[in-house]
Coordinates of C-alpha atoms and ligand atoms in Angstrom, one line a residue:
M1 CA 0.0 0.0 0.0
I2 CA 1.3 3.5 -0.9
S3 CA 0.3 6.5 1.2
F4 CA 1.1 10.0 0.2
V5 CA 1.2 11.8 3.5
G6 CA 1.3 15.5 4.4
A7 CA 3.9 16.0 7.1
G8 CA 2.7 19.4 8.1
P9 CA 4.7 22.6 8.1
G10 CA 7.6 21.7 10.4
N11 CA 6.8 21.0 14.0
V12 CA 6.5 17.2 14.2
D13 CA 3.3 17.3 16.2
L14 CA 1.5 19.0 13.3
I15 CA 1.2 15.8 11.3
T16 CA -2.3 14.1 11.5
I17 CA -2.8 11.1 13.7
K18 CA -3.4 9.0 10.6
G19 CA -0.1 10.3 9.1
R20 CA 1.8 9.5 12.2
R21 CA 0.3 6.0 12.4
L22 CA 1.3 5.3 8.8
L23 CA 4.8 6.4 9.5
E24 CA 5.0 4.1 12.5
E25 CA 3.9 1.2 10.5
A26 CA 5.8 1.9 7.3
D27 CA 8.4 -0.5 5.8
V28 CA 9.6 2.1 3.3
V29 CA 9.6 5.9 3.6
I30 CA 10.4 8.3 0.8
Y31 CA 10.6 11.8 2.3
A32 CA 11.1 15.2 0.7
G33 CA 14.4 15.9 2.5
S34 CA 14.7 19.6 1.7
L35 CA 11.6 20.7 3.6
V36 CA 10.4 17.8 5.8
S37 CA 11.8 17.7 9.4
K38 CA 14.0 14.6 9.9
E39 CA 12.4 14.3 13.4
H40 CA 9.4 12.6 11.7
L41 CA 11.7 9.7 10.9
E42 CA 12.3 9.0 14.6
F43 CA 8.8 7.5 14.7
C44 CA 9.6 4.9 12.1
K45 CA 10.4 1.3 12.8
K46 CA 14.1 0.5 13.3
D47 CA 14.3 -1.5 10.1
C48 CA 12.3 0.9 8.0
E49 CA 14.0 1.7 4.7
I50 CA 14.4 5.4 4.3
H51 CA 15.0 7.4 1.1
N52 CA 15.5 11.1 0.7
S53 CA 13.8 12.2 -2.5
A54 CA 15.8 15.4 -2.7
S55 CA 18.5 13.5 -4.6
M56 CA 16.1 11.3 -6.6
T57 CA 14.4 11.6 -10.0
L58 CA 10.7 11.0 -10.5
E59 CA 11.6 7.6 -12.1
E60 CA 13.7 6.6 -9.1
V61 CA 10.9 7.5 -6.7
I62 CA 8.5 5.4 -8.7
D63 CA 10.9 2.4 -8.9
V64 CA 11.2 2.4 -5.1
M65 CA 7.4 2.5 -4.8
S66 CA 6.7 -0.2 -7.3
E67 CA 9.4 -2.5 -5.9
G68 CA 8.0 -2.1 -2.4
E69 CA 4.5 -2.6 -3.7
N70 CA 5.5 -5.9 -5.4
K71 CA 6.8 -7.1 -2.1
G72 CA 3.6 -6.2 -0.3
L73 CA 5.3 -3.5 1.8
K74 CA 3.7 -0.4 3.4
I75 CA 5.1 2.6 1.7
V76 CA 4.9 6.2 2.9
R77 CA 5.7 9.1 0.5
L78 CA 6.1 12.0 2.9
H79 CA 5.5 15.5 1.6
T80 CA 5.8 18.8 3.3
G81 CA 2.7 20.7 4.4
D82 CA -0.3 19.4 2.5
P83 CA 0.7 17.2 -0.4
T84 CA -2.0 18.6 -2.7
I85 CA -0.4 22.1 -2.8
Y86 CA 2.9 22.4 -4.8
G87 CA 3.6 18.7 -3.9
A88 CA 4.2 17.5 -7.4
I89 CA 2.2 14.4 -6.5
R90 CA 0.0 14.3 -9.6
E91 CA 2.9 13.2 -11.8
Q92 CA 3.6 10.4 -9.3
M93 CA -0.1 9.3 -9.1
D94 CA -0.5 9.3 -12.8
I95 CA 2.4 6.9 -13.3
L96 CA 1.1 4.7 -10.5
D97 CA -2.3 4.7 -12.2
S98 CA -0.7 3.6 -15.4
K99 CA 0.9 0.7 -13.6
G100 CA -2.3 -0.2 -11.9
I101 CA -0.9 0.5 -8.5
T102 CA -3.3 1.9 -5.9
Y103 CA -2.5 4.6 -3.3
E104 CA -4.2 7.0 -0.9
V105 CA -3.6 10.6 -0.1
V106 CA -3.5 11.8 3.5
P107 CA -3.9 15.6 3.9
G108 CA -1.7 17.8 6.1
V109 CA -1.4 21.2 7.6
S110 CA -0.2 23.5 4.9
S111 CA 2.4 26.2 5.6
F112 CA -0.1 28.9 4.5
T113 CA -2.4 28.2 7.4
A114 CA 0.6 27.6 9.7
A115 CA 1.9 31.0 8.7
C116 CA -1.4 32.7 9.4
S117 CA -1.6 31.0 12.8
A118 CA 1.9 32.2 13.5
I119 CA 0.9 35.9 13.1
K120 CA -2.4 35.2 14.9
K121 CA -4.7 36.5 12.1
E122 CA -7.6 35.3 10.1
F123 CA -7.6 35.2 6.3
T124 CA -11.3 35.7 5.9
L125 CA -12.7 38.8 7.6
P126 CA -16.2 40.1 6.9
S127 CA -16.1 43.2 4.7
V128 CA -12.3 42.8 4.2
S129 CA -12.0 39.6 2.2
Q130 CA -13.8 36.3 2.0
T131 CA -11.4 34.8 -0.5
V132 CA -7.9 33.4 -0.1
I133 CA -5.6 33.2 -3.1
L134 CA -2.8 30.6 -2.9
T135 CA -0.2 31.3 -5.6
R136 CA 3.5 31.8 -6.5
I137 CA 5.4 34.2 -8.7
E138 CA 6.7 32.7 -12.0
G139 CA 10.3 31.5 -11.8
R140 CA 11.8 28.6 -13.6
T141 CA 8.3 27.2 -13.5
P142 CA 6.0 29.6 -15.4
V143 CA 2.4 30.5 -14.2
P144 CA -0.5 30.3 -16.6
K145 CA -1.7 33.4 -18.4
G146 CA -4.2 35.4 -16.2
E147 CA -2.5 34.3 -13.0
D148 CA 0.2 36.9 -12.9
L149 CA 0.6 38.3 -9.3
E150 CA -0.5 41.8 -10.5
E151 CA -3.8 40.4 -11.9
L152 CA -4.5 38.4 -8.8
A153 CA -3.7 41.3 -6.5
K154 CA -6.4 43.4 -8.2
H155 CA -9.0 41.3 -6.5
K156 CA -7.7 42.6 -3.1
A157 CA -8.3 39.2 -1.7
S158 CA -6.1 37.8 1.1
M159 CA -3.1 36.1 -0.5
A160 CA -0.6 33.5 0.6
I161 CA 2.4 33.4 -1.8
F162 CA 4.5 30.3 -1.8
L163 CA 8.0 29.7 -3.4
S164 CA 8.6 33.4 -4.0
V165 CA 10.6 35.1 -1.3
Q166 CA 13.8 34.9 -3.2
D167 CA 12.2 37.2 -5.8
I168 CA 10.7 39.7 -3.2
D169 CA 11.5 42.8 -5.3
R170 CA 9.5 41.6 -8.3
V171 CA 6.7 40.2 -5.9
V172 CA 6.4 43.6 -4.3
E173 CA 6.3 45.5 -7.5
K174 CA 3.6 43.4 -9.0
L175 CA 1.5 43.4 -5.8
A176 CA 1.7 47.2 -5.4
K177 CA 0.5 47.6 -9.0
G178 CA -2.4 45.3 -8.4
Y179 CA -3.4 46.5 -4.9
G180 CA -2.8 50.1 -6.1
T181 CA -0.8 51.0 -3.0
Y182 CA 2.4 50.3 -1.2
E183 CA 0.5 50.6 2.1
T184 CA -1.0 47.1 1.9
P185 CA 0.1 45.1 4.9
V186 CA 2.5 42.1 4.4
A187 CA 3.7 39.4 6.8
V188 CA 6.6 37.1 5.8
V189 CA 6.8 34.0 7.9
Y190 CA 10.1 32.1 7.6
K191 CA 10.0 28.4 8.7
A192 CA 6.5 28.6 10.3
T193 CA 6.3 26.3 13.4
W194 CA 10.0 25.4 13.3
E195 CA 12.3 26.4 16.2
D196 CA 14.0 29.0 14.1
E197 CA 10.7 30.5 12.9
E198 CA 10.9 34.3 12.0
I199 CA 8.0 36.7 11.5
L200 CA 8.5 39.9 9.7
L201 CA 5.7 42.4 9.5
G202 CA 5.5 45.5 7.3
T203 CA 3.9 46.9 4.2
L204 CA 4.6 46.5 0.5
G205 CA 6.7 49.6 0.9
D206 CA 9.2 48.3 3.4
I207 CA 9.0 44.4 3.5
A208 CA 11.7 43.8 0.9
E209 CA 14.3 45.6 2.9
K210 CA 13.4 43.8 6.1
I211 CA 13.7 40.5 4.4
K212 CA 17.0 41.3 2.9
D213 CA 18.3 42.5 6.3
K214 CA 17.5 39.1 7.8
G215 CA 18.9 37.3 4.8
I216 CA 15.7 35.3 4.2
N217 CA 15.6 33.8 0.7
K218 CA 13.8 30.5 1.1
M219 CA 11.1 28.6 3.0
A220 CA 8.9 31.5 3.7
Q221 CA 5.3 32.4 3.2
I222 CA 4.4 35.9 2.0
L223 CA 1.0 36.8 3.3
V224 CA -0.6 39.9 1.9
G225 CA -3.8 41.8 2.4
N226 CA -5.8 44.0 4.7
F227 CA -6.7 41.0 6.9
I228 CA -3.3 41.6 8.5
G229 CA -4.2 45.0 9.9
G230 CA -7.1 47.4 9.9
D231 CA -10.8 47.4 10.5
Y232 CA -13.4 44.7 9.9
E233 CA -17.0 43.9 10.8
R234 CA -17.7 41.4 13.4
S235 CA -18.9 38.0 12.3
K236 CA -22.6 37.4 11.8
L237 CA -22.2 33.9 13.1
Y238 CA -21.7 35.1 16.7
D239 CA -23.8 38.3 16.4
P240 CA -26.6 38.2 19.1
G241 CA -29.0 39.9 16.5
F242 CA -28.4 37.2 13.9
S243 CA -30.0 33.7 14.0
H244 CA -29.0 30.6 12.2
K245 CA -29.7 26.9 12.3
F246 CA -28.2 26.3 15.7
R247 CA -29.0 29.5 17.5
L248 CA -32.0 31.9 17.7
S249 CA -31.3 35.6 17.7
S250 CA -31.9 37.5 20.9
E251 CA -35.0 39.1 19.3
E252 CA -36.4 35.6 18.6
M253 CA -35.8 34.4 22.1
K254 CA -38.0 37.1 23.6
Ligands
SAH1 N1 3.0 21.4 0.2 C1 3.6 22.5 0.9 C2 4.2 23.6 0.0 C3 5.4 23.0 -0.8 S1 6.1 24.2 -1.8 C4 2.6 23.2 1.9 O1 1.4 22.8 1.8 O2 3.0 24.0 2.7 C5 7.4 24.9 -0.8 C6 7.1 26.3 -0.3 O3 6.2 26.2 0.8 C7 8.3 27.1 0.3 O4 9.0 27.7 -0.8 C8 7.6 28.1 1.1 O5 7.0 29.1 0.4 C9 6.4 27.3 1.7 N2 6.7 26.6 3.0 C10 6.9 25.3 3.3 N3 7.1 25.1 4.6 C11 7.1 26.3 5.1 C12 7.2 26.8 6.5 N4 7.3 26.0 7.5 N5 7.1 28.2 6.7 C13 6.9 29.0 5.7 N6 6.8 28.6 4.4 C14 6.8 27.3 4.1

């Protein structure tokens, strides 16, 4: 059995119970060594066979999986955060499909929610934004037409930008054009939930300098939008004057 498992953003306790159990029972683990904490491997059996995919090609990963599968072993493919976001799991699953090998996908805590928790904010505030855009700037991997950061920023939605901190100058320039101001709040969270986590708060006007001062050029979330500061309306869900399926309004109780 092959399980694609989300390891969570860093802290080992942020894997799901299901993911931890699969790791404990695994005969073979292939983990994404550049981003997954090695502490997860301490939960594996002593004789578990461990591969670091950082130095492997897609074909090599698939070979390890199909060999293990032929022997009836339990295989865990451990990805950082949630495997369905920038996990490059689709190409693995498609090859497994073509070989008739079955698998499951176990979700994880993505770094975008971990980063928002680190700054103790909420992406979705009434009257500010009810939409979260997860994206990246184009680099060696292009982004499809219409998904340019400037275009996305025009929505003024809350944004979590992956894989882009190394290009902060271009990111800021595009966002400022889209949002129409350099005053828009930004939080950069480096290694959210790891021991060396760093939080930098600022605006589109000053964040690039702060990041460069700290020397941050990888493994960071760039969170952007007015949800980070400013005003909002309180939630209708907990408003005494607003009823819903599970609670009558104070008027209705009279
Ligand atoms: N599947 C992962 C994302 C993999 S892409 C997830 O759901 O989080 C790798 C990018 O994710 C990094 O470039 C960085 O932008 C972000 N990232 C991963 N772990 C992070 C962490 N602990 N803190 C901040 N950003 C992180």
